[in-house]
Coordinates of C-alpha atoms and ligand atoms in Angstrom, one line a residue:
Chain A
M1453 CA -28.9 63.8 26.0
S1454 CA -25.2 63.4 26.6
A1455 CA -23.7 60.0 27.4
V1456 CA -23.0 60.9 30.9
N1457 CA -26.5 62.1 31.7
N1458 CA -28.3 59.2 30.1
P1459 CA -29.0 56.6 32.8
F1460 CA -29.1 53.7 30.4
T1461 CA -25.7 54.5 29.0
L1462 CA -24.4 54.7 32.5
I1463 CA -26.0 51.4 33.6
G1464 CA -24.8 49.8 30.3
A1465 CA -21.2 50.9 31.0
V1466 CA -21.3 49.7 34.6
V1467 CA -22.7 46.3 33.5
L1468 CA -20.2 46.0 30.8
G1469 CA -17.4 46.8 33.2
A1470 CA -18.6 44.2 35.7
V1471 CA -18.9 41.6 33.0
R1472 CA -15.4 42.3 31.7
E1473 CA -14.0 42.1 35.2
M1474 CA -15.7 38.8 35.8
G1475 CA -14.4 37.5 32.5
E1476 CA -10.9 38.5 33.4
I1477 CA -11.1 36.9 36.8
T1478 CA -12.4 33.7 35.2
L1479 CA -9.5 33.7 32.7
F1480 CA -7.1 34.2 35.6
L1481 CA -8.6 31.2 37.4
L1482 CA -8.3 29.1 34.2
S1483 CA -4.7 30.0 33.7
A1484 CA -4.1 29.1 37.4
L1485 CA -5.8 25.7 36.9
R1486 CA -3.7 25.0 33.8
Q1487 CA -0.6 25.7 35.8
M1488 CA -1.7 23.5 38.7
L1489 CA -1.0 20.5 36.6
R1490 CA 2.7 21.2 36.7
V1491 CA 3.6 22.6 40.1
S1492 CA 7.3 22.8 40.5
G1493 CA 9.7 22.4 43.4
G1494 CA 9.8 26.0 44.5
A1495 CA 6.1 26.2 44.5
A1496 CA 5.8 23.3 46.9
G1497 CA 7.8 25.2 49.6
Q1498 CA 5.6 28.2 49.0
F1499 CA 2.5 26.1 49.5
A1500 CA 3.7 24.8 52.8
R1501 CA 4.5 28.3 54.0
Q1502 CA 1.1 29.6 52.8
C1503 CA -0.7 26.8 54.6
S1504 CA 0.9 27.7 57.8
F1505 CA 0.1 31.4 57.3
V1506 CA -3.5 30.8 56.2
G1507 CA -4.3 27.9 58.5
V1508 CA -2.3 27.9 61.6
E1509 CA -1.8 31.6 62.1
S1510 CA -5.5 32.4 61.4
L1511 CA -6.6 29.9 64.1
P1512 CA -6.6 32.2 67.1
I1513 CA -8.7 35.0 65.6
I1514 CA -11.1 32.6 63.9
L1515 CA -11.6 30.6 67.1
L1516 CA -12.1 33.8 69.1
T1517 CA -14.7 35.1 66.7
A1518 CA -16.5 31.7 66.6
F1519 CA -16.6 31.5 70.4
F1520 CA -18.3 34.8 70.8
T1521 CA -20.6 34.3 67.8
G1522 CA -21.8 31.1 69.4
G1523 CA -22.4 32.9 72.7
V1524 CA -24.3 35.7 71.0
L1525 CA -26.4 33.2 69.1
A1526 CA -27.4 31.6 72.4
L1527 CA -28.3 34.9 73.9
Q1528 CA -30.3 36.0 70.9
S1529 CA -32.1 32.7 70.4
F1530 CA -32.9 32.6 74.1
N1531 CA -34.7 36.0 73.6
G1532 CA -36.3 34.7 70.4
L1533 CA -37.8 31.9 72.3
S1534 CA -38.9 34.4 75.0
G1535 CA -37.0 32.3 77.5
G1536 CA -40.1 30.0 77.3
P1537 CA -40.5 26.2 77.6
L1538 CA -38.9 25.5 74.3
V1539 CA -35.5 26.8 75.4
N1540 CA -34.3 23.5 76.9
T1541 CA -35.0 21.5 73.8
Q1542 CA -34.5 24.0 71.1
L1543 CA -31.6 26.4 72.1
G1544 CA -28.8 24.0 71.3
R1545 CA -30.4 23.1 68.0
L1546 CA -30.8 26.7 66.9
V1547 CA -27.2 27.6 67.8
A1548 CA -25.8 24.5 66.1
L1549 CA -27.7 25.0 62.9
S1550 CA -27.0 28.7 62.6
M1551 CA -23.4 28.1 63.3
L1552 CA -23.0 25.2 60.9
R1553 CA -25.0 26.3 58.0
E1554 CA -24.3 30.1 58.0
L1555 CA -22.2 31.8 60.6
G1556 CA -19.3 29.4 60.8
P1557 CA -18.4 29.4 57.1
V1558 CA -19.4 33.1 56.5
L1559 CA -17.6 34.6 59.5
A1560 CA -14.5 32.4 59.0
G1561 CA -14.5 33.4 55.3
L1562 CA -14.8 37.1 56.1
M1563 CA -12.0 36.9 58.7
L1564 CA -9.9 35.1 56.2
A1565 CA -10.7 37.7 53.5
S1566 CA -9.6 40.5 55.7
R1567 CA -6.6 38.9 57.4
V1568 CA -5.2 36.7 54.7
G1569 CA -6.7 38.3 51.6
A1570 CA -5.3 41.7 52.5
A1571 CA -1.8 40.4 53.3
M1572 CA -1.6 38.3 50.1
A1573 CA -2.8 41.2 47.9
A1574 CA -0.3 43.6 49.5
E1575 CA 2.5 41.1 49.1
L1576 CA 1.8 40.3 45.5
G1577 CA 1.0 44.0 44.7
T1578 CA 4.3 45.0 46.1
M1579 CA 6.0 42.4 44.1
R1580 CA 4.2 43.7 41.0
V1581 CA 5.1 47.3 41.5
T1582 CA 8.7 46.6 42.4
E1583 CA 9.1 44.5 39.3
Q1584 CA 9.7 41.3 41.2
I1585 CA 7.0 39.5 39.2
D1586 CA 8.7 40.7 36.0
A1587 CA 12.0 39.4 37.4
L1588 CA 10.4 36.0 37.9
V1589 CA 9.4 35.9 34.3
T1590 CA 12.9 36.8 33.1
L1591 CA 14.2 33.9 35.3
A1592 CA 11.9 31.6 33.4
A1593 CA 9.7 31.0 36.3
N1594 CA 5.9 31.1 35.8
P1595 CA 4.5 33.7 38.3
V1596 CA 1.1 32.1 38.3
R1597 CA 2.5 28.7 39.1
Y1598 CA 5.0 30.1 41.6
L1599 CA 2.9 32.7 43.4
V1600 CA -0.8 32.2 42.6
I1601 CA -1.3 28.4 42.8
P1602 CA 0.3 27.9 46.3
R1603 CA -1.8 30.7 47.7
V1604 CA -5.2 29.7 46.2
L1605 CA -4.6 26.1 47.1
A1606 CA -3.8 27.1 50.6
T1607 CA -7.0 29.1 51.1
L1608 CA -9.0 26.5 49.4
L1609 CA -7.8 23.7 51.6
M1610 CA -7.3 25.5 54.9
L1611 CA -10.7 27.3 55.1
P1612 CA -12.7 24.0 55.4
L1613 CA -10.4 22.9 58.2
L1614 CA -10.7 26.3 59.9
V1615 CA -14.5 26.1 59.6
I1616 CA -14.7 22.7 61.2
L1617 CA -12.8 24.1 64.2
A1618 CA -14.8 27.3 64.2
N1619 CA -18.0 25.4 64.3
V1620 CA -16.9 23.3 67.2
M1621 CA -15.8 26.5 69.0
G1622 CA -19.1 28.3 68.2
I1623 CA -21.1 25.4 69.6
F1624 CA -18.9 25.4 72.6
G1625 CA -19.4 29.2 73.0
G1626 CA -23.2 28.7 72.8
Y1627 CA -22.9 25.9 75.4
V1628 CA -21.0 28.1 77.8
V1629 CA -23.4 31.0 77.6
A1630 CA -26.5 28.7 77.7
T1631 CA -25.4 26.7 80.7
K1632 CA -23.5 29.3 82.7
V1633 CA -25.5 32.5 81.9
L1634 CA -28.9 31.3 80.9
S1635 CA -29.0 28.3 83.2
V1636 CA -30.1 25.8 80.6
P1637 CA -29.4 22.2 81.8
A1638 CA -26.2 21.0 80.2
M1639 CA -27.5 17.5 79.3
Q1640 CA -30.6 18.8 77.5
Y1641 CA -28.6 21.5 75.7
M1642 CA -26.1 18.8 74.4
D1643 CA -28.9 16.5 73.4
S1644 CA -30.6 19.2 71.4
T1645 CA -27.3 20.1 69.7
Y1646 CA -26.5 16.5 68.8
G1647 CA -30.0 15.9 67.5
A1648 CA -29.8 18.9 65.2
I1649 CA -26.6 18.1 63.4
S1650 CA -27.0 16.2 60.1
G1651 CA -24.7 15.1 57.4
E1652 CA -26.2 17.5 55.1
D1653 CA -25.4 20.4 57.4
M1654 CA -21.8 19.3 57.6
T1655 CA -21.6 19.0 53.8
M1656 CA -23.1 22.4 53.4
A1657 CA -20.6 23.9 55.8
L1658 CA -17.6 22.3 54.0
V1659 CA -18.9 23.2 50.5
K1660 CA -19.3 26.8 51.6
A1661 CA -15.9 26.8 53.2
A1662 CA -14.2 25.5 50.1
V1663 CA -15.9 27.9 47.8
F1664 CA -15.2 30.9 50.1
G1665 CA -11.6 29.8 50.5
L1666 CA -11.3 29.7 46.7
L1667 CA -12.8 33.2 46.4
V1668 CA -10.6 34.7 49.1
G1669 CA -7.4 33.3 47.4
L1670 CA -8.6 34.2 43.9
M1671 CA -9.6 37.8 44.7
A1672 CA -6.4 38.4 46.7
T1673 CA -4.0 37.1 44.1
Y1674 CA -5.9 38.6 41.2
H1675 CA -6.0 42.1 42.6
G1676 CA -2.4 41.8 43.8
F1677 CA -1.3 40.8 40.4
K1678 CA -3.1 43.7 38.8
A1679 CA -1.7 46.3 41.1
D1680 CA 0.1 49.3 39.5
G1681 CA 1.2 52.7 40.4
G1682 CA 3.4 52.4 43.4
A1683 CA 2.4 52.4 47.1
A1684 CA -1.1 53.9 46.3
G1685 CA -1.7 51.1 43.8
V1686 CA -0.8 48.5 46.3
G1687 CA -3.2 50.1 48.8
Q1688 CA -6.0 50.0 46.3
A1689 CA -5.3 46.4 45.4
T1690 CA -5.4 45.5 49.1
T1691 CA -8.8 47.2 49.5
R1692 CA -10.2 45.6 46.4
A1693 CA -9.0 42.1 47.5
V1694 CA -10.9 42.5 50.9
V1695 CA -14.0 44.1 49.5
Y1696 CA -14.4 41.8 46.5
G1697 CA -13.5 38.8 48.7
A1698 CA -16.1 39.7 51.3
V1699 CA -18.9 40.6 48.8
S1700 CA -18.3 37.5 46.7
I1701 CA -18.5 35.4 49.8
L1702 CA -21.9 36.8 50.7
V1703 CA -23.2 36.5 47.2
A1704 CA -21.9 32.9 46.9
D1705 CA -23.4 32.1 50.3
Y1706 CA -26.8 33.0 49.0
F1707 CA -26.6 30.8 46.0
I1708 CA -25.1 27.8 47.8
T1709 CA -27.8 28.1 50.4
A1710 CA -30.5 28.4 47.7
I1711 CA -29.2 25.2 46.0
F1712 CA -29.1 23.2 49.2
V1713 CA -32.5 24.2 50.6
Chain B
M842 CA 28.0 39.0 11.9
A843 CA 24.6 37.7 12.7
T844 CA 21.8 39.7 14.1
V845 CA 20.6 38.4 17.5
I846 CA 17.9 40.9 18.3
D847 CA 16.0 42.6 15.5
I848 CA 13.8 45.4 16.7
K849 CA 11.6 46.7 13.8
N850 CA 9.4 49.7 14.0
V851 CA 8.3 49.1 17.6
K852 CA 5.5 51.2 18.9
K853 CA 4.2 51.4 22.5
S854 CA 1.9 53.9 24.2
F855 CA 0.6 54.1 27.7
G856 CA -2.8 55.6 27.5
K857 CA -2.3 58.8 25.4
K858 CA 1.4 58.9 26.1
E859 CA 3.4 57.6 23.1
V860 CA 6.6 56.2 24.5
L861 CA 8.0 54.3 21.5
R862 CA 7.1 55.6 18.1
G863 CA 8.7 53.2 15.7
A864 CA 12.0 52.3 17.2
S865 CA 14.2 50.1 15.0
L866 CA 17.6 48.6 16.0
K867 CA 19.6 45.5 15.1
I868 CA 21.9 44.1 17.7
E869 CA 24.7 41.8 16.5
R870 CA 25.9 38.6 18.2
G871 CA 28.7 39.0 20.6
T872 CA 28.7 42.8 20.7
T873 CA 28.0 45.2 23.5
Q874 CA 25.3 47.6 22.5
V875 CA 24.9 50.7 24.6
I876 CA 21.6 52.5 24.4
L877 CA 21.6 56.2 25.4
G878 CA 18.6 58.5 25.8
G879 CA 17.1 61.0 28.1
S880 CA 15.4 60.1 31.3
G881 CA 11.8 58.9 30.5
S882 CA 12.7 58.3 26.8
G883 CA 11.6 54.7 27.0
K884 CA 14.8 52.8 27.3
S885 CA 13.6 50.5 30.1
V886 CA 10.3 50.1 28.3
L887 CA 12.1 48.9 25.2
L888 CA 14.0 46.2 27.2
K889 CA 10.8 45.0 28.7
C890 CA 9.2 44.9 25.2
I891 CA 12.0 42.6 24.0
L892 CA 11.6 40.4 27.1
G893 CA 7.8 40.2 26.5
L894 CA 7.1 41.8 29.8
I895 CA 5.2 44.5 28.0
E896 CA 3.1 43.9 24.9
V897 CA 4.1 46.1 22.0
D898 CA 1.3 48.0 20.2
G899 CA 3.0 47.7 16.8
G900 CA 6.1 46.5 15.0
S901 CA 8.0 43.3 15.7
I902 CA 10.9 42.0 17.7
S903 CA 12.8 38.8 16.8
V904 CA 15.5 37.0 18.7
N905 CA 17.8 34.7 16.6
G906 CA 15.4 35.1 13.7
K907 CA 12.3 33.9 15.6
P908 CA 9.6 36.2 16.7
A909 CA 9.7 37.1 20.4
N910 CA 6.2 38.5 20.8
G911 CA 3.0 36.7 21.2
L912 CA 4.6 33.4 22.3
K913 CA 2.9 30.7 24.2
E914 CA 3.9 30.5 27.8
T915 CA 6.2 27.5 27.5
E916 CA 7.9 28.9 24.4
H917 CA 8.4 32.2 26.2
A918 CA 9.9 30.5 29.3
E919 CA 12.3 28.7 26.9
L920 CA 13.3 32.0 25.3
M921 CA 13.9 33.5 28.8
T922 CA 16.6 31.0 29.6
M923 CA 18.7 32.7 27.0
F924 CA 18.4 36.1 28.8
G925 CA 19.7 37.6 31.9
M926 CA 18.2 40.9 33.0
L927 CA 19.5 43.4 35.5
F928 CA 16.5 45.6 36.4
Q929 CA 17.0 49.3 37.0
N930 CA 15.9 49.0 40.6
A931 CA 17.4 45.4 41.0
A932 CA 13.9 43.9 41.6
L933 CA 15.3 41.4 44.2
F934 CA 12.9 39.0 45.8
D935 CA 12.7 40.4 49.3
S936 CA 11.3 37.1 50.7
M937 CA 14.5 35.3 50.0
S938 CA 18.1 35.7 51.1
V939 CA 20.8 37.2 48.9
W940 CA 22.2 33.8 47.8
E941 CA 18.7 32.4 47.1
N942 CA 18.1 35.4 44.8
V943 CA 21.3 34.8 43.0
A944 CA 20.8 31.1 42.7
F945 CA 17.1 31.3 41.8
V946 CA 17.3 29.7 38.4
L947 CA 19.6 26.9 39.8
L948 CA 17.2 26.2 42.6
Q949 CA 14.3 26.1 40.2
R950 CA 16.2 23.5 38.2
K951 CA 16.3 21.6 41.5
M952 CA 20.1 21.8 41.9
D953 CA 21.4 20.7 45.3
R954 CA 21.2 23.7 47.7
D955 CA 24.8 23.5 48.9
E956 CA 26.0 23.4 45.3
A957 CA 23.7 26.2 44.3
K958 CA 24.9 28.3 47.2
R959 CA 28.6 27.7 46.3
I960 CA 27.9 28.9 42.8
A961 CA 26.0 31.9 44.1
I962 CA 28.9 33.0 46.3
K963 CA 31.2 32.7 43.3
K964 CA 28.9 35.0 41.3
L965 CA 28.7 37.4 44.2
A966 CA 32.5 37.5 44.3
M967 CA 32.5 38.4 40.6
V968 CA 30.5 41.6 41.3
G969 CA 32.7 42.5 44.2
L970 CA 30.6 41.2 47.1
R971 CA 32.0 39.1 50.0
A972 CA 30.6 35.8 51.0
D973 CA 29.1 37.1 54.2
V974 CA 26.4 39.0 52.4
A975 CA 25.0 35.7 51.1
E976 CA 22.8 35.1 54.1
L977 CA 21.5 38.7 54.4
S978 CA 18.1 39.6 53.2
P979 CA 17.8 42.2 50.4
A980 CA 16.3 44.8 52.8
E981 CA 19.6 44.8 54.7
L982 CA 21.7 45.9 51.6
S983 CA 22.6 49.3 50.4
G984 CA 21.4 50.5 47.0
G985 CA 24.7 49.7 45.3
M986 CA 24.9 46.3 46.9
R987 CA 21.3 45.5 45.7
K988 CA 22.3 46.5 42.2
R989 CA 25.3 44.1 42.3
V990 CA 23.2 41.3 43.7
G991 CA 20.7 41.9 40.8
L992 CA 23.6 41.7 38.4
A993 CA 24.9 38.4 40.0
R994 CA 21.4 37.0 39.7
A995 CA 21.2 38.0 36.0
I996 CA 24.5 36.3 35.1
C997 CA 24.1 33.2 37.3
H998 CA 22.8 30.9 34.7
E999 CA 25.3 32.1 32.1
P1000 CA 22.8 33.5 29.6
E1001 CA 23.7 34.3 26.0
I1002 CA 22.1 37.7 26.1
I1003 CA 22.5 40.1 29.1
F1004 CA 20.5 43.3 29.5
Y1005 CA 21.9 45.8 31.9
D1006 CA 19.5 48.6 32.9
E1007 CA 21.8 51.3 34.4
P1008 CA 24.4 48.9 35.9
T1009 CA 26.6 51.6 37.4
T1010 CA 24.0 54.1 38.7
G1011 CA 24.3 54.6 42.4
L1012 CA 27.8 52.9 42.6
D1013 CA 31.0 54.6 43.7
P1014 CA 33.4 55.3 40.8
I1015 CA 35.7 52.4 41.7
T1016 CA 32.9 49.8 42.0
A1017 CA 31.3 51.2 38.9
D1018 CA 34.6 50.5 37.0
V1019 CA 34.7 47.0 38.5
I1020 CA 31.2 46.5 36.9
N1021 CA 32.5 47.9 33.6
D1022 CA 35.3 45.4 33.6
L1023 CA 32.9 42.7 34.5
I1024 CA 30.6 43.5 31.5
I1025 CA 33.7 43.4 29.2
K1026 CA 35.0 40.2 30.8
L1027 CA 31.6 38.4 30.5
Q1028 CA 31.3 39.4 26.9
K1029 CA 34.9 38.1 26.2
E1030 CA 34.5 34.9 28.2
L1031 CA 30.9 33.9 27.6
K1032 CA 30.8 35.4 24.2
C1033 CA 27.5 36.9 25.2
T1034 CA 25.7 39.7 23.7
S1035 CA 25.1 42.6 26.0
V1036 CA 22.7 45.5 25.9
V1037 CA 23.6 48.3 28.3
I1038 CA 21.4 51.2 29.2
T1039 CA 23.4 53.9 30.9
H1040 CA 23.7 57.6 31.6
D1041 CA 27.3 57.2 32.7
M1042 CA 29.2 58.4 29.6
H1043 CA 32.6 57.1 30.9
S1044 CA 31.1 53.6 31.3
A1045 CA 29.3 53.9 28.0
F1046 CA 32.5 54.6 26.0
K1047 CA 34.4 52.0 28.0
V1048 CA 32.1 49.0 27.4
A1049 CA 30.4 49.8 24.1
D1050 CA 31.1 48.2 20.7
R1051 CA 28.0 49.9 19.2
M1052 CA 25.9 52.8 20.5
A1053 CA 22.4 54.0 19.8
F1054 CA 20.5 57.1 20.8
L1055 CA 16.8 57.0 21.6
Y1056 CA 15.0 60.3 21.2
Q1057 CA 11.3 60.9 21.1
G1058 CA 10.5 57.2 20.7
Q1059 CA 12.9 56.5 17.9
F1060 CA 16.6 55.7 17.4
I1061 CA 17.9 58.8 15.8
A1062 CA 21.6 57.7 15.7
E1063 CA 23.4 54.4 15.7
G1064 CA 27.1 53.7 15.2
D1065 CA 30.4 52.7 16.8
V1066 CA 32.0 54.4 19.7
K1067 CA 34.2 56.7 17.5
S1068 CA 31.2 57.9 15.6
F1069 CA 29.5 58.9 18.8
K1070 CA 32.5 60.6 20.3
N1071 CA 32.9 62.7 17.2
S1072 CA 29.3 63.0 16.2
D1073 CA 28.1 66.0 14.3
N1074 CA 24.5 65.1 15.2
P1075 CA 23.5 68.0 17.4
Y1076 CA 21.3 65.8 19.6
V1077 CA 24.0 63.2 20.2
K1078 CA 26.6 65.8 20.7
Q1079 CA 24.6 67.6 23.3
F1080 CA 23.8 64.4 25.1
V1081 CA 27.4 63.1 25.1
E1082 CA 28.7 66.4 26.3
G1083 CA 26.0 66.7 28.9
N1084 CA 25.1 70.2 27.8
A1085 CA 21.9 71.9 29.0
N1086 CA 21.9 74.1 25.9
G1087 CA 21.1 72.6 22.5
P1088 CA 18.3 71.2 20.5
I1089 CA 17.1 68.9 23.3
Q1090 CA 15.1 71.0 25.7
V1091 CA 14.5 69.6 29.2
T1092 CA 11.8 71.4 31.1
V1093 CA 12.3 71.6 34.8
Ligands
ATP734 N1 3.8 50.6 33.3 C1 3.7 51.8 32.8 N2 2.5 52.5 32.8 C2 2.5 53.8 32.3 N3 3.5 54.5 31.9 C3 4.7 53.9 31.9 C4 4.9 52.5 32.4 N4 6.2 52.2 32.2 C5 6.8 53.3 31.7 N5 5.9 54.3 31.5 C6 6.2 55.6 30.9 O1 7.0 55.4 29.8 C7 8.0 56.4 29.7 C8 9.4 55.8 29.5 O2 9.7 55.1 30.7 P1 11.1 54.3 30.9 O3 11.1 53.7 32.2 O4 11.3 53.4 29.7 O5 12.2 55.5 30.8 P2 13.7 55.4 30.7 O6 14.2 55.8 29.4 O7 14.2 54.1 31.2 O8 14.1 56.5 31.8 P3 15.3 56.5 32.9 O9 16.6 56.8 32.2 O10 14.9 57.6 33.8 O11 15.2 55.1 33.5 C9 8.0 57.2 31.0 O12 7.4 58.5 30.7 C10 7.0 56.5 31.9 O13 6.2 57.3 32.6
MG735 MG1 14.9 53.3 32.8

């Protein structure tokens, strides 16, 4: 049997490839962490700019997403409860828990992966293929310190903030739909919401957000840095940054949830 | 004279494509070394190998007697402060203004911004650019202007060794000659060592102290300007004369 036809050889090659890729990403993260200990002046300015790009400029789209997600959650849960007697006491609780524990962090993370991850990978990929990263090296600047750290730090710190706001907005979206469309009494809806939120849920939301933020920044900068082969290479790097970012968020989400439950 | 850069038997392939197949060259302190070679012969790759931007597959490169490959990150950054590099396509940082590009190293060293800008404008003047380009972004420049900004950035921190990858390509003949004079002047004033890649034979003969010819991944000729002008080596002769007929076959 030839190597190509043998399924075990093929699976082996795929697994080896995946392991190598994960190893490389880990090394990249480690080199970034090493550099973090000596962040220089130029990098601080980069960090501020990235925070504004990642945090402030992502706000509208993330809030909009969260609002409608909360609304949909209210509609769906209302159906789930068959519009029955439990609606008044349970609807707020269902919306808040789903939002906090799952949809807030995951959706904000996915939005960030597509909006910010793509932009970062495209920018760094372009810098790579136009030799700007080489130029940084010849000017005795460390590209990891100068380009990667500020971006990864920005996504790591900004996503938890975005998630807090997204959760508030999601709960508000649920409230609007529940009270205006489904005619749930406002007081009871709010009581049910407040009763549901625990410190553990908040911690879970923030842990998820921080991990997802790290993943988005890491995947974007790693794939941007590895780009080669002109415009097509930048396009591929951008696609990879988004796909790997999104998939790694969903995988990490499973494991974090499993640990907390 | 002391050897500054010693390139020994350097090999580099990209996949199956062998680009450098045992290139060896010694570059002496304070001289201007011109490297000639056909398009795609690996001249730019060689410069990047010396700068550690590309890892070599075999052979060794030393700078001032110390190995230049496989350095730790801090040692490599230290080594880079000795070098200035003009990239073939300028490689300007397009998120920064022209003067911030030129003064990049100074700003990294936390020099006061006004002071850094003043120096950047002086360097821009050296490459024939007026002060009003300082605030422009690289995207607003013509190809020749970009090249000159790249040159100003390469020389801004007064490095000991300057690499010029096709410094006059894309410039009008008069500006090209301004750059030739600048290369000569920098070498005289800063006593720096220059390595110039060029296809412009007029410029090559004007700036060179030594010349070397890279062909099929190796240096097949090395010598002073006179030896290249009157070379009997059929390859060098064909290249210098720019003749389509000869031992070097270029497939179109
Ligand atoms: N990063 C890379 N990946 C793959 N191949 C490369 C890479 N860099 C250079 N090459 C190949 O190496 C060869 C030499 O390239 P190089 O840029 O050094 O040529 P050159 O001598 O500078 O040519 P020119 O005079 O046209 O600038 C080319 O065939 C090129 O395709
Ligand atoms: Mg070249």
